[in-house]
Amino acid sequence: MSDQPRVIRKQIGNFLEDFVPGAVFRHKGGKTVTDGLFTTFTEFTMTTNPLSKNARYARAYGFEGLVCPPGLVMLVAFSQTVEDVSENARANLEYIDMRFGAPVYVGDTVEVETKVLGVTPSKSRPNLGVVHVQSTARKNPGAADEAVVLTWQRKVQVWKRDESAELHPGTADPDPIECDLWLPEHDPGVDYKSMAHLSNADTYFEDFEPGTRIEHSRGRTMTSEHIQLTAVLDNTSQVHCNQYMIDLNPKQYVGGELIIFGGIPFVLCLGLSCPNVGDNAVGDLIYRTGRHTAPLFAGDTVFAATEILDKHDLVEREDLGVIETRLHGHKFVRAKEGDDPDPEAPEGWRKVPIFELDRDVVVKRRSHYG
Amino acid sequence: MSDQPRVIRKQIGNFLEDFVPGAVFRHKGGKTVTDGLFTTFTEFTMTTNPLSKNARYARAYGFEGLVCPPGLVMLVAFSQTVEDVSENARANLEYIDMRFGAPVYVGDTVEVETKVLGVTPSKSRPNLGVVHVQSTARKNPGAADEAVVLTWQRKVQVWKRDESAELHPGTADPDPIECDLWLPEHDPGVDYKSMAHLSNADTYFEDFEPGTRIEHSRGRTMTSEHIQLTAVLDNTSQVHCNQYMIDLNPKQYVGGELIIFGGIPFVLCLGLSCPNVGDNAVGDLIYRTGRHTAPLFAGDTVFAATEILDKHDLVEREDLGVIETRLHGHKFVRAKEGDDPDPEAPEGWRKVPIFELDRDVVVKRRSHYG
Amino acid sequence: MSDQPRVIRKQIGNFLEDFVPGAVFRHKGGKTVTDGLFTTFTEFTMTTNPLSKNARYARAYGFEGLVCPPGLVMLVAFSQTVEDVSENARANLEYIDMRFGAPVYVGDTVEVETKVLGVTPSKSRPNLGVVHVQSTARKNPGAADEAVVLTWQRKVQVWKRDESAELHPGTADPDPIECDLWLPEHDPGVDYKSMAHLSNADTYFEDFEPGTRIEHSRGRTMTSEHIQLTAVLDNTSQVHCNQYMIDLNPKQYVGGELIIFGGIPFVLCLGLSCPNVGDNAVGDLIYRTGRHTAPLFAGDTVFAATEILDKHDLVEREDLGVIETRLHGHKFVRAKEGDDPDPEAPEGWRKVPIFELDRDVVVKRRSHYG
């Protein structure tokens, strides 16, 4: 063509001035949990709960089949909100009141919508502000088994597109979302004890002691695989997969390299804790609050620890109990000259906390299952 | 054993002298599209069309379930021809008249055959020549839903095994292959508008303006993951996965490193263009011509752009229309000392076109679906 | 919290002093073969047998669907024994009498138990000893199609936790496990020849000549993908995925880097040999003995060769025969100064054998299928 075509560059995602308290985003795409997706993430995180690994066990416990681990439910739901809510974010500040509902199985389709609860301009930085949102994920809209699978709030620090644009500061009330963890019945006709060898013997409700901290023994080194893992989740943020963008302007990006999507250490820490905390869980009830405290890069090795904060009975379920935990993720980096010695790290290293999550887990009692 | 065994090295693939115009290869293997394969590639390419991501949406539109994106159909079909046609090729020169037929679903088995349409010795290089072939992929041979899913021609530059071997130059007519894109009916009883939020609002037929060029905003950095992606496709060419072979003779291979299989940037460019061009497509009609213009390596970041060349109605389907596009793929490399400044690249960089594809896409009209 | 929590570190796996001859481990987890797992490994190994790639072919041959390749059955079964048997091993010494039984399909759940057959303290190294075990994998316990899919012995060199601990040296008899390779009937009503083009034409029973050695032409470079592949298998050993542990003490670990799990070269060698040896196999009968002879690292390129040791008829199956083979895996490393020239490697390189497996394969006869 002799004429030069007119060039179009479309904006992706919203900026601070686009958020209006009370407004609702119905997110694009939706996502059917395929068997491939299920396997990729369940195994990546090294989940050891047989409900997510052994279909005969899951069915014997009253589930329809292999159960998506809570971390995978979170990732599938959360990622759908990225383009509208945080494609142009500087940082994800906090996860709040994340509650699980119906179980998610392979074949289920998850769709998500988000309500804007608040917009707060930054006092010190005119090009930034905080957006507070409430998101809810439903499975199989319109079908007989339609159900809420997850609802949560989060706060995100978002860039303005235009520093002089008018904002819509203010707040809106969260919607009251019914979202209670679905729990299978205890069936006296099932011989649970004949399957007890398939999970750990020391992770029943009776075994947890408030005031203890379990250092999970395994670590996992991340590689550039994170790019594909993030793509599998439809997370579209370029800081996770566009090295050229970073090479053009390395000083603008932490470490001058691709940052691993926060959902990855989130679920990896859940997985690393699984042999000691999640092996005999039937579900995660609520993540009260959580945050990322340092970025993660390819080459880093992730470790996790769990504090047992408290434990309590579950109403009308004498076969189960709830443990209240705080999940910690960390990595080690080489100390720089002049660093003070770190009492929590070997000589020449520093321990860097990367993630923290207050997490209530519903756990089987040995009296009924062990 | 005291006796040394007799050593056998089998030839793999054909050389220039093995091709005879009119001859037909029925390729080995065949390939059932598993859920794992579907997920790996649909997600790798960052496809955003809900037909390939959301099973309830795909079924509402009249498909049987999640639909393989056109790029995946191409890869599954194309790769089966590699051993017989291009295992011993120097370069894949051109894709021609690639037409899509029936949709491919998870569980379908695809088998391929290829007819030799032409053999042309190189005038200047006695050890090379061009092979022109026509390949056709069918799904589920012998079953009630047997159907052609793809037919295409391509030209490949192939090595001779023995420089003095006799060739079979000449041509043969292509077979007339019935292969028309299957399109779901528009069903007035379906509430399409209730699902319109699941795709972009600005990618209906009415939105495309001939003479425009859309620069797709996302880039994707490739890693050594390409080795496994290529293996998943049964592409057996050693230049993609055998670093030792290259280390033995690095000067013979471009860049002295593994070259990424051309099918990877092909489908990645399709995926990168999806949010702006393919979100509301119901299928790809034809790729008239296409070619790779530079090799891709691990570490490169791929970008894409789409020119809207023209648009036209689709006979007997007032709910759909066809957009005629040219898809461009490119990457950026650091400029060398003495390079002229590149007006299309930031200072210190050069833009390198890597791929080009003339592509007609069938797109929904907002009047009926939006 | 003002009080420091009590810190708990749980031991993972058993040490030499924990093994008692005759004791039985019922391993945790179990594993349902998902479609994602099936695809990942079948394609990673570049398996070319249509029974594992083409569902219509597999069904025509009398299988229920795509058949897990023997290497994948081995990996799924073997990995379940790692935590109890070899999490604290120094080396896996030998695979012995590995026999295959029922075919494994996507959806089957595999569970494994292991009997301790022997404990032998090292004479020269007080902190080490050899454990000899027999493991058996069953699919779908309690269901109508419950069946043994694999049984094998292995010898492992295991560390002591406490050098002064009392051991339980001795032996126990292996259990007599019924485990015979399930073979589909030859059905005169099936037109096998119409599908013969889907596999190689020169890999029938009639084609194999004892005393020959086939050098398989393809090589495959391994990348850091091995970390994820190992996680997919639930292999929990830290030497495969915890780079920080190695960085803390690089001299203790071979090469100062992550070692690739031995199951990876095991199945990759099977796959590389497939076009020449396994294309027309209906199953692997037995692996009499096998061992790893050198470690594999990311960056290494794996090659394989197969010696045809002998061949014999199969009782009551004139359509099939058995070939007795020795599978060899090797890699090439750059020669160091002063190394003698290696007649089996190009100048400047050394050939390093990495794996060896005595393997009997049941192969179709051309007379009945070709």
Coordinates of N, CA, C and O in Angstrom, one line a residue, chain B residues 9-10 12 87 226-228 230-231 235-246 248 258, chain C residues 43-46 215-223 225 268-269 271-276 296 299-305 328-332 354:
Chain B
R9 N 22.5 -46.9 12.0 CA 22.0 -45.5 12.1 C 20.9 -45.3 11.1 O 21.2 -45.4 9.9
K10 N 19.7 -45.1 11.5 CA 18.7 -45.0 10.5 C 18.5 -43.5 10.0 O 18.7 -42.6 10.8
I12 N 16.5 -40.3 9.0 CA 15.2 -39.8 9.4 C 14.8 -38.8 8.4 O 15.5 -37.9 8.1
E87 N 12.2 -32.5 7.8 CA 13.2 -32.8 8.8 C 14.6 -32.4 8.3 O 15.5 -32.1 9.0
H226 N 10.7 -23.2 24.8 CA 10.3 -23.6 23.4 C 10.7 -25.0 23.1 O 10.1 -25.7 22.2
I227 N 11.7 -25.6 23.8 CA 12.1 -26.9 23.5 C 11.0 -27.9 23.8 O 10.6 -28.8 23.0
Q228 N 10.4 -27.7 25.0 CA 9.3 -28.6 25.4 C 8.1 -28.3 24.6 O 7.4 -29.2 24.2
T230 N 7.9 -27.5 21.5 CA 8.1 -28.1 20.2 C 8.0 -29.6 20.3 O 7.4 -30.2 19.5
A231 N 8.5 -30.2 21.4 CA 8.3 -31.6 21.6 C 6.9 -32.0 21.8 O 6.4 -33.0 21.3
N235 N 7.2 -32.1 16.8 CA 8.1 -31.6 15.8 C 9.5 -32.1 16.2 O 10.0 -31.9 17.3
T236 N 10.1 -32.9 15.3 CA 11.3 -33.6 15.6 C 12.6 -33.0 15.1 O 13.6 -33.7 15.2
S237 N 12.5 -31.8 14.6 CA 13.7 -31.3 14.0 C 14.7 -30.9 15.0 O 14.4 -30.3 16.0
Q238 N 16.0 -31.4 14.8 CA 17.0 -31.3 15.8 C 17.5 -29.9 16.1 O 18.1 -29.6 17.1
V239 N 17.3 -29.0 15.1 CA 17.8 -27.6 15.3 C 17.0 -26.9 16.4 O 17.4 -25.8 16.9
H240 N 15.9 -27.5 16.9 CA 15.1 -26.9 17.9 C 15.5 -27.4 19.3 O 15.1 -26.9 20.3
C241 N 16.1 -28.6 19.4 CA 16.3 -29.2 20.7 C 17.6 -29.9 21.0 O 17.7 -30.6 22.0
N242 N 18.6 -29.8 20.1 CA 19.8 -30.6 20.3 C 21.0 -29.6 20.3 O 21.6 -29.3 19.3
Q243 N 21.3 -29.1 21.5 CA 22.3 -28.1 21.6 C 23.7 -28.6 21.3 O 24.6 -27.9 20.8
Y244 N 23.9 -29.9 21.6 CA 25.2 -30.5 21.4 C 25.5 -30.5 19.9 O 26.7 -30.2 19.5
M245 N 24.5 -30.8 19.1 CA 24.7 -30.8 17.6 C 25.2 -29.4 17.2 O 26.1 -29.2 16.3
I246 N 24.7 -28.4 17.8 CA 25.0 -27.0 17.4 C 26.4 -26.7 18.0 O 27.2 -26.0 17.3
L248 N 28.8 -28.6 18.3 CA 29.9 -29.2 17.5 C 30.3 -28.4 16.3 O 31.4 -28.5 15.8
L258 N 20.1 -22.8 19.6 CA 18.8 -23.4 19.1 C 17.9 -22.4 18.5 O 17.7 -21.3 19.1
Chain C
E43 N 4.8 -36.4 25.8 CA 5.4 -35.5 24.8 C 6.8 -35.2 25.2 O 7.6 -35.1 24.3
F44 N 7.0 -35.0 26.5 CA 8.4 -34.7 26.9 C 9.4 -35.7 26.4 O 10.5 -35.4 25.9
T45 N 9.0 -37.0 26.4 CA 9.9 -38.1 26.1 C 9.9 -38.3 24.6 O 10.7 -39.1 24.1
M46 N 9.1 -37.6 23.8 CA 9.0 -37.8 22.4 C 8.7 -39.2 22.0 O 9.2 -39.8 21.0
E215 N 22.0 -46.9 16.9 CA 22.3 -45.5 17.5 C 21.1 -44.6 17.1 O 20.9 -44.3 16.0
H216 N 20.3 -44.3 18.1 CA 19.1 -43.5 17.8 C 19.6 -42.0 17.5 O 20.4 -41.5 18.1
S217 N 18.9 -41.5 16.4 CA 19.5 -40.3 15.8 C 19.2 -39.1 16.6 O 20.0 -38.1 16.4
R218 N 18.2 -39.0 17.4 CA 17.8 -37.7 18.0 C 18.5 -37.5 19.3 O 18.7 -38.5 20.1
G219 N 18.8 -36.3 19.6 CA 19.2 -35.9 21.0 C 18.3 -34.9 21.5 O 17.5 -34.3 20.8
R220 N 18.3 -34.7 22.8 CA 17.4 -33.7 23.5 C 18.1 -33.0 24.6 O 18.6 -33.7 25.5
T221 N 18.2 -31.7 24.5 CA 18.9 -30.9 25.5 C 17.9 -30.7 26.7 O 16.8 -30.2 26.5
M222 N 18.4 -31.0 27.9 CA 17.6 -30.7 29.1 C 17.7 -29.3 29.5 O 18.8 -28.7 29.4
T223 N 16.7 -28.7 30.1 CA 16.8 -27.4 30.6 C 16.3 -27.4 32.1 O 16.0 -28.5 32.6
E225 N 13.6 -26.9 33.1 CA 12.3 -27.6 33.1 C 12.3 -28.8 34.0 O 11.2 -29.2 34.4
L268 N 13.4 -40.5 29.2 CA 13.8 -39.8 28.0 C 14.6 -40.8 27.0 O 14.3 -40.8 25.8
C269 N 15.4 -41.6 27.6 CA 16.1 -42.6 26.8 C 15.1 -43.6 26.2 O 15.2 -44.0 25.0
G271 N 12.1 -42.8 25.3 CA 11.4 -42.1 24.3 C 12.3 -41.9 23.0 O 11.9 -42.0 21.9
L272 N 13.6 -41.6 23.3 CA 14.5 -41.4 22.1 C 14.7 -42.7 21.3 O 14.9 -42.6 20.1
S273 N 14.5 -43.8 22.0 CA 14.6 -45.1 21.3 C 13.3 -45.5 20.6 O 13.3 -46.4 19.8
C274 N 12.3 -44.8 20.9 CA 11.0 -45.2 20.4 C 10.8 -45.4 18.9 O 10.3 -46.4 18.4
P275 N 11.3 -44.4 18.1 CA 11.1 -44.6 16.7 C 11.7 -45.8 16.1 O 11.3 -46.3 15.1
N276 N 12.8 -46.3 16.8 CA 13.5 -47.5 16.2 C 13.2 -48.8 16.9 O 13.4 -49.8 16.4
L296 N 23.0 -36.2 35.5 CA 22.6 -35.3 34.4 C 22.3 -34.0 34.9 O 21.7 -33.8 36.0
G299 N 21.3 -28.4 30.7 CA 22.2 -28.0 29.7 C 22.8 -29.2 28.9 O 23.3 -29.1 27.8
D300 N 22.8 -30.4 29.6 CA 23.3 -31.6 28.9 C 22.3 -32.0 27.8 O 21.1 -31.9 28.0
T301 N 22.8 -32.6 26.8 CA 22.0 -33.2 25.7 C 22.1 -34.7 25.8 O 23.1 -35.3 25.9
V302 N 20.9 -35.4 25.9 CA 20.8 -36.8 26.1 C 20.7 -37.5 24.8 O 19.9 -37.1 23.9
F303 N 21.4 -38.6 24.6 CA 21.3 -39.5 23.4 C 21.1 -40.9 23.9 O 21.4 -41.2 25.1
A304 N 20.6 -41.8 23.0 CA 20.4 -43.1 23.4 C 20.8 -44.1 22.3 O 20.8 -43.7 21.1
A305 N 21.0 -45.3 22.7 CA 21.3 -46.4 21.7 C 20.7 -47.7 22.3 O 20.5 -47.8 23.5
H328 N 20.9 -48.0 26.2 CA 22.0 -47.1 26.7 C 21.7 -45.7 26.6 O 21.3 -45.2 25.5
G329 N 22.0 -44.9 27.6 CA 21.9 -43.4 27.5 C 23.3 -42.8 27.6 O 24.1 -43.4 28.4
H330 N 23.5 -41.7 26.9 CA 24.8 -41.1 27.1 C 24.7 -39.6 26.8 O 23.7 -39.1 26.2
K331 N 25.7 -38.9 27.2 CA 25.8 -37.5 26.9 C 27.3 -37.2 26.5 O 28.2 -38.1 26.7
F332 N 27.6 -36.1 26.0 CA 28.9 -35.7 25.7 C 29.3 -34.5 26.5 O 28.5 -33.6 26.7
I354 N 25.3 -42.5 30.8 CA 24.6 -42.1 31.9 C 23.5 -43.1 32.4 O 23.1 -43.0 33.6

